[in-house]
Coordinates of C-alpha atoms and ligand atoms in Angstrom, one line a residue:
X1 CA -23.7 -5.6 -19.0
X2 CA -21.5 -8.5 -18.1
X3 CA -19.1 -7.8 -15.2
X4 CA -15.5 -8.8 -15.7
X5 CA -13.1 -8.4 -12.8
X6 CA -9.8 -7.1 -14.1
X7 CA -6.9 -7.4 -11.6
X8 CA -4.1 -5.0 -12.4
X9 CA -6.6 -3.2 -14.6
X10 CA -4.7 0.1 -14.3
X11 CA -1.5 -1.5 -15.6
X12 CA -0.1 -1.4 -19.1
X13 CA -1.9 -4.4 -20.7
X14 CA -4.8 -4.2 -18.2
X15 CA -5.7 -0.6 -19.0
X16 CA -5.8 -1.3 -22.8
X17 CA -7.9 -4.4 -22.1
X18 CA -10.4 -2.4 -20.1
X19 CA -10.9 -0.1 -23.1
X20 CA -11.5 -3.0 -25.4
X21 CA -13.8 -4.8 -23.0
X22 CA -15.9 -1.6 -22.8
X23 CA -15.8 -1.3 -26.6
X24 CA -17.2 -4.8 -26.8
X25 CA -20.0 -4.1 -24.3
X26 CA -18.5 -5.6 -21.1
X27 CA -18.3 -3.9 -17.8
X28 CA -14.8 -4.1 -16.4
X29 CA -14.3 -3.8 -12.6
X30 CA -10.7 -2.9 -11.8
X31 CA -8.8 -4.1 -8.8
X32 CA -5.4 -2.5 -8.5
X33 CA -3.1 -1.5 -5.6
X34 CA -1.2 1.0 -7.8
X35 CA 2.2 -0.6 -6.9
X36 CA 3.3 -0.3 -10.5
X37 CA 0.6 1.8 -12.1
X38 CA -1.0 5.3 -11.7
X39 CA -4.5 6.3 -10.7
X40 CA -4.9 8.8 -13.5
X41 CA -4.9 5.9 -16.0
X42 CA -8.3 4.9 -14.7
X43 CA -9.6 8.4 -15.5
X44 CA -8.0 8.1 -18.9
X45 CA -9.9 4.8 -19.6
X46 CA -13.1 6.7 -18.7
X47 CA -12.1 9.5 -21.0
X48 CA -11.5 7.2 -23.9
X49 CA -14.6 5.2 -23.5
X50 CA -17.0 7.7 -21.9
X51 CA -17.9 5.0 -19.3
X52 CA -17.5 5.2 -15.5
X53 CA -15.2 2.5 -14.1
X54 CA -15.8 0.7 -10.8
X55 CA -12.5 0.6 -9.0
X56 CA -11.5 -1.5 -6.0
X57 CA -8.2 -0.1 -4.6
X58 CA -6.4 -2.8 -2.9
X59 CA -4.3 -6.0 -3.2
X60 CA -5.8 -8.9 -5.0
X61 CA -4.0 -11.3 -2.6
X62 CA -6.6 -9.9 -0.1
X63 CA -9.5 -12.2 -0.8
X64 CA -11.6 -10.9 2.1
X65 CA -11.5 -7.4 0.8
X66 CA -12.5 -8.5 -2.7
X67 CA -15.3 -10.7 -1.3
X68 CA -16.7 -7.8 0.7
X69 CA -16.5 -5.3 -2.3
X70 CA -18.0 -7.8 -4.7
X71 CA -20.7 -9.4 -2.6
X72 CA -23.7 -7.9 -4.5
X73 CA -22.2 -8.3 -7.9
X74 CA -22.7 -11.1 -10.4
X75 CA -19.3 -11.8 -12.0
X76 CA -19.1 -13.4 -15.4
X77 CA -15.4 -13.6 -15.7
X78 CA -12.0 -12.5 -14.5
X79 CA -8.8 -11.4 -16.3
X80 CA -5.9 -11.8 -13.9
X81 CA -3.1 -9.5 -14.9
X82 CA -1.8 -8.4 -11.5
X83 CA 1.8 -9.6 -11.0
X84 CA 5.3 -8.3 -10.7
X85 CA 7.2 -8.5 -14.0
X86 CA 10.7 -7.3 -13.7
X87 CA 13.0 -10.1 -14.7
X88 CA 16.2 -8.7 -13.0
X89 CA 14.4 -7.7 -9.8
X90 CA 13.0 -11.2 -9.5
X91 CA 16.5 -12.6 -9.2
X92 CA 17.2 -10.1 -6.4
X93 CA 13.9 -10.5 -4.6
X94 CA 12.5 -14.0 -5.4
X95 CA 10.2 -14.1 -2.3
X96 CA 8.4 -11.0 -3.4
X97 CA 7.7 -12.6 -6.8
X98 CA 6.7 -16.0 -5.4
X99 CA 4.4 -14.4 -2.8
X100 CA 2.7 -12.0 -5.1
X101 CA 2.5 -13.8 -8.4
X102 CA 1.5 -17.2 -7.0
X103 CA -0.4 -15.9 -3.9
X104 CA -2.6 -13.7 -6.1
X105 CA -3.6 -16.5 -8.4
X106 CA -4.5 -18.7 -5.4
X107 CA -6.6 -16.0 -3.9
X108 CA -8.3 -15.1 -7.2
X109 CA -9.2 -18.8 -7.9
X110 CA -10.6 -19.1 -4.4
X111 CA -12.6 -15.9 -4.8
X112 CA -14.0 -17.0 -8.1
X113 CA -15.0 -20.4 -6.7
X114 CA -16.9 -18.7 -3.9
X115 CA -18.6 -16.3 -6.3
X116 CA -19.5 -19.2 -8.6
X117 CA -17.7 -17.7 -11.5
X118 CA -15.7 -20.3 -13.5
X119 CA -14.2 -18.1 -16.2
X120 CA -10.6 -16.9 -15.9
X121 CA -8.0 -15.6 -18.3
X122 CA -4.5 -15.8 -16.9
X123 CA -1.6 -13.6 -18.1
X124 CA 1.2 -16.0 -18.9
X125 CA 4.2 -15.3 -21.0
X126 CA 6.4 -16.8 -23.7
X127 CA 9.0 -16.8 -21.0
X128 CA 7.6 -20.2 -20.0
X129 CA 9.2 -21.8 -23.1
X130 CA 12.8 -20.7 -22.1
X131 CA 14.9 -21.0 -25.3
X132 CA 12.7 -23.3 -27.3
X133 CA 14.2 -26.0 -29.6
X134 CA 11.6 -25.3 -32.2
X135 CA 10.6 -22.1 -34.0
X136 CA 8.0 -20.7 -34.4
X137 CA 6.8 -21.8 -31.0
X138 CA 3.6 -23.8 -30.8
X139 CA 1.7 -24.4 -27.6
X140 CA 2.9 -28.0 -27.3
X141 CA 6.6 -27.0 -27.7
X142 CA 8.5 -28.5 -24.7
X143 CA 9.2 -26.0 -21.9
X144 CA 12.8 -25.4 -20.9
X145 CA 13.9 -24.3 -17.4
X146 CA 12.9 -20.7 -16.9
X147 CA 15.6 -18.1 -17.2
X148 CA 14.5 -16.2 -14.1
X149 CA 12.4 -16.5 -10.9
X150 CA 9.8 -14.3 -12.7
X151 CA 9.6 -16.9 -15.5
X152 CA 9.4 -19.7 -13.0
X153 CA 6.4 -18.0 -11.2
X154 CA 4.6 -18.0 -14.6
X155 CA 5.4 -21.8 -15.1
X156 CA 4.2 -22.5 -11.5
X157 CA 1.0 -20.6 -12.1
X158 CA 0.3 -22.6 -15.2
X159 CA 0.9 -25.8 -13.2
X160 CA -1.3 -24.5 -10.4
X161 CA -4.1 -23.9 -13.0
X162 CA -3.7 -27.5 -14.2
X163 CA -4.0 -28.9 -10.7
X164 CA -7.0 -26.8 -10.1
X165 CA -8.6 -27.9 -13.4
X166 CA -7.9 -31.5 -12.5
X167 CA -9.6 -31.1 -9.1
X168 CA -12.9 -31.1 -11.0
X169 CA -14.2 -27.7 -9.6
X170 CA -15.5 -26.8 -13.1
X171 CA -13.0 -24.0 -13.9
X172 CA -12.9 -22.7 -17.5
X173 CA -9.4 -21.2 -17.9
X174 CA -7.2 -19.8 -20.6
X175 CA -3.6 -19.1 -20.0
X176 CA -2.5 -16.6 -22.6
X177 CA 1.3 -16.7 -23.4
X178 CA 2.1 -13.2 -24.4
X179 CA 5.1 -12.5 -26.6
X180 CA 6.4 -8.9 -26.5
X181 CA 3.7 -6.3 -26.1
X182 CA 4.7 -2.8 -27.3
X183 CA 3.0 0.4 -28.3
X184 CA 0.2 2.4 -26.8
X185 CA -3.4 3.4 -27.4
X186 CA -3.6 5.5 -30.6
X187 CA -5.3 8.3 -28.6
X188 CA -2.0 8.6 -26.6
X189 CA -4.1 8.8 -23.4
X190 CA -2.8 5.5 -22.0
X191 CA 0.4 3.6 -22.5
X192 CA 3.3 2.0 -20.7
X193 CA 4.6 3.8 -17.6
X194 CA 7.9 2.1 -16.6
X195 CA 9.1 2.7 -13.1
X196 CA 12.6 4.2 -13.1
X197 CA 15.0 3.0 -15.8
X198 CA 13.1 0.9 -18.3
X199 CA 14.1 -2.8 -18.7
X200 CA 12.3 -3.3 -22.0
X201 CA 13.5 -2.3 -25.4
X202 CA 10.7 0.0 -26.7
X203 CA 10.3 2.2 -23.6
X204 CA 14.1 2.6 -23.5
X205 CA 14.1 3.6 -27.2
X206 CA 11.3 6.2 -26.7
X207 CA 12.9 7.6 -23.6
X208 CA 16.3 7.9 -25.4
X209 CA 14.7 9.6 -28.4
X210 CA 13.0 12.0 -26.0
X211 CA 16.3 12.9 -24.4
X212 CA 15.6 11.3 -21.0
X213 CA 18.3 8.7 -21.6
X214 CA 21.7 9.4 -23.2
X215 CA 21.8 6.3 -25.4
X216 CA 20.4 2.9 -26.0
X217 CA 22.7 -0.1 -25.6
X218 CA 21.9 -3.0 -27.9
X219 CA 22.6 -6.1 -25.8
X220 CA 24.8 -8.1 -28.1
X221 CA 25.2 -8.4 -31.9
X222 CA 27.0 -11.8 -32.0
X223 CA 23.9 -14.0 -31.8
X224 CA 23.1 -16.6 -34.4
X225 CA 20.6 -14.4 -36.2
X226 CA 20.8 -12.6 -39.6
X227 CA 22.1 -9.3 -38.1
X228 CA 23.5 -10.8 -34.9
X229 CA 20.9 -9.2 -32.6
X230 CA 18.1 -11.0 -30.7
X231 CA 14.8 -11.7 -32.3
X232 CA 11.4 -11.3 -30.6
X233 CA 7.7 -11.3 -31.6
X234 CA 6.5 -7.7 -30.9
X235 CA 2.7 -7.3 -30.7
X236 CA 0.8 -4.1 -30.5
X237 CA -0.8 -3.8 -27.1
X238 CA -4.2 -3.0 -28.6
X239 CA -4.1 -6.3 -30.5
X240 CA -3.1 -8.1 -27.3
X241 CA -6.0 -6.3 -25.4
X242 CA -8.5 -7.6 -28.1
X243 CA -7.2 -11.1 -27.6
X244 CA -8.4 -10.9 -24.0
X245 CA -11.9 -9.8 -25.2
X246 CA -11.9 -12.8 -27.6
X247 CA -10.8 -15.1 -24.8
X248 CA -13.7 -13.9 -22.6
X249 CA -16.2 -14.3 -25.5
X250 CA -14.8 -17.8 -26.0
X251 CA -15.0 -18.9 -22.3
X252 CA -18.6 -17.6 -22.1
X253 CA -19.6 -19.6 -25.1
X254 CA -18.3 -22.9 -23.6
X255 CA -20.3 -24.9 -21.2
X256 CA -17.7 -27.5 -20.1
X257 CA -14.8 -27.2 -17.8
X258 CA -11.6 -26.5 -19.8
X259 CA -8.0 -25.4 -19.5
X260 CA -6.0 -24.3 -22.5
X261 CA -2.8 -22.4 -23.3
X262 CA -2.7 -20.0 -26.2
X263 CA 0.2 -18.1 -27.8
X264 CA -0.6 -14.4 -28.3
X265 CA 1.9 -13.0 -30.8
X266 CA 2.0 -11.9 -34.4
X267 CA 3.9 -14.8 -35.8
X268 CA 6.7 -12.5 -37.0
X269 CA 10.2 -12.2 -35.5
X270 CA 12.1 -8.9 -35.6
X271 CA 15.6 -8.2 -34.5
X272 CA 16.6 -5.4 -32.1
X273 CA 18.2 -3.5 -35.1
X274 CA 15.1 -3.9 -37.2
X275 CA 13.0 -2.4 -34.3
X276 CA 15.5 0.6 -34.1
X277 CA 15.4 1.2 -37.9
X278 CA 11.7 0.9 -38.0
X279 CA 11.3 3.4 -35.1
X280 CA 13.6 5.9 -36.8
X281 CA 11.9 5.6 -40.2
X282 CA 8.3 5.7 -39.0
X283 CA 8.8 8.6 -36.6
X284 CA 11.5 10.5 -38.5
X285 CA 13.7 10.5 -35.4
X286 CA 17.4 9.6 -35.1
X287 CA 18.2 7.3 -32.2
X288 CA 21.5 7.4 -30.3
X289 CA 22.6 3.8 -29.8
X290 CA 25.7 1.6 -29.4
X291 CA 26.3 -2.1 -29.5
X292 CA 27.1 -3.5 -26.1
X293 CA 27.6 -6.9 -24.5
X294 CA 25.0 -9.5 -24.1
X295 CA 22.5 -9.3 -21.2
X296 CA 22.3 -12.3 -18.9
X297 CA 19.4 -14.6 -19.4
X298 CA 18.4 -13.3 -22.8
X299 CA 16.9 -15.8 -25.2
X300 CA 18.4 -15.6 -28.7
X301 CA 15.2 -15.8 -30.7
X302 CA 11.6 -16.5 -29.9
X303 CA 8.5 -15.9 -32.0
X304 CA 5.0 -17.4 -32.0
X305 CA 3.1 -19.7 -34.2
X306 CA -0.1 -17.7 -33.7
X307 CA -2.4 -20.0 -35.6
X308 CA -4.0 -21.7 -32.6
X309 CA -5.2 -18.3 -31.2
X310 CA -6.6 -17.4 -34.7
X311 CA -8.6 -20.7 -34.9
X312 CA -9.7 -21.0 -31.2
X313 CA -10.5 -17.3 -30.5
X314 CA -11.3 -16.1 -34.0
X315 CA -8.8 -13.3 -33.4
X316 CA -6.0 -11.9 -35.5
X317 CA -3.6 -9.1 -35.2
X318 CA -4.6 -6.0 -37.1
X319 CA -1.7 -3.6 -36.4
X320 CA 1.9 -3.7 -37.5
X321 CA 5.3 -3.1 -35.9
X322 CA 5.3 0.4 -37.4
X323 CA 1.9 1.2 -36.0
X324 CA 3.1 0.1 -32.6
X325 CA 6.3 2.2 -32.8
X326 CA 4.4 5.2 -34.0
X327 CA 1.9 4.9 -31.1
X328 CA 4.7 4.3 -28.6
X329 CA 6.4 7.5 -29.7
X330 CA 3.1 9.5 -29.6
X331 CA 2.6 8.3 -26.1
X332 CA 6.1 9.3 -25.0
X333 CA 5.7 12.7 -26.5
X334 CA 2.4 13.2 -24.7
X335 CA 4.2 12.5 -21.4
X336 CA 6.4 15.6 -21.7
Ligands
UFG1 N1 17.2 -4.9 -25.5 C1 18.3 -4.2 -25.8 N2 18.6 -3.1 -25.1 C2 17.8 -2.6 -24.0 C3 16.6 -3.4 -23.7 C4 16.4 -4.6 -24.5 O1 19.1 -4.5 -26.7 O2 18.0 -1.6 -23.4 C5 17.0 -6.2 -26.2 C6 17.0 -7.4 -25.4 O3 18.3 -7.9 -25.3 C7 16.1 -8.3 -26.2 C8 15.1 -7.4 -26.8 O4 15.7 -6.1 -26.8 O5 16.8 -8.9 -27.2 C9 13.8 -7.3 -26.1 O6 14.0 -7.1 -24.7 P1 12.9 -6.7 -23.7 O7 13.5 -6.6 -22.3 O8 12.0 -5.7 -24.2 O9 12.0 -8.1 -23.7 P2 12.3 -9.5 -23.3 O10 12.0 -10.4 -24.5 O11 13.6 -9.7 -22.7 O12 11.3 -9.8 -22.1 C10 9.9 -9.8 -22.4 C11 9.2 -9.3 -21.1 C12 9.4 -10.2 -20.0 C13 9.2 -11.6 -20.4 C14 9.9 -12.0 -21.7 C15 9.6 -13.3 -22.2 O13 9.6 -8.0 -20.7 O14 8.5 -9.9 -18.9 O15 9.6 -11.0 -22.7 O16 8.2 -13.5 -22.2 F1 9.6 -12.5 -19.5

């Protein structure tokens, strides 16, 4: 079986990707320091797939640790998820974000070079576009200044990959620009585990419906959109996970150095109110919400043109917004 190093493999997107890697016949090796994830998730991946997972507990900025743990292993590829991702916190603690998000990419690239493994999939974000002038967003859409230090670390990491590619070391790299991942594995054994009060819409909805939060505040209904609330491209996390498997397949099929950027979204935009209505109708649950003021730094609308991913990776989304909201709720209920 081909070994794929998965940094942050116990995290939200990482854990779903490990499941899909195993389903596709790969052997994921997880490195995680559990700073924003839980160890039991690794057991759950094993439970879903029936396969034992090799786990390296530690920080992926620690290149020496990884080299020592991986010295007898032939690595075929790496999916580098590990990063901090809280937009608000990044404005309060920018150094933490620069050090971890950029430092970990530097040490992972250096590790892969030493291990003679050229294949890397990097977790980027549609946040690199800022508020784009053009919708849907294509990969060549001009980038605007990032709205947060978090967003800037993603832009810098993309630049870093470009410099590294240009240095002629033979890297084969895909930067996947995720839109808004939501939902959970249909088994309800793994899903998102937000630390403290959730920043993101769907975990806030499910926690409110579960009675853990009193009400959801919709951040603004005076945007220039049909119902006045912001529009995003919400993608089921299982579809997103499968895009990583398709990316690894693609990199392994290529024999020349490459660097490419790929939008991973559904191509559909949905407003906050549409998400709420859809959640209520698919789950038969009433949600307590109110309209509040705008949140700083929110982009009015952003959704992907996903055709490049479809052509390059031979990948397409299979699940709907309703599937994702049903699975998110099933996961929330399972946590009780
Ligand atoms: N929203 C609310 N109320 C809430 C939470 C969110 O109305 O309590 C709204 C937001 O204003 C936004 C939409 O729901 O319009 C989605 O918000 P999220 O926080 O779920 O997602 P964002 O699009 O703001 O952010 C996500 C990721 C970031 C990433 C960004 C762009 O969480 O990591 O996409 O890629 F930077």
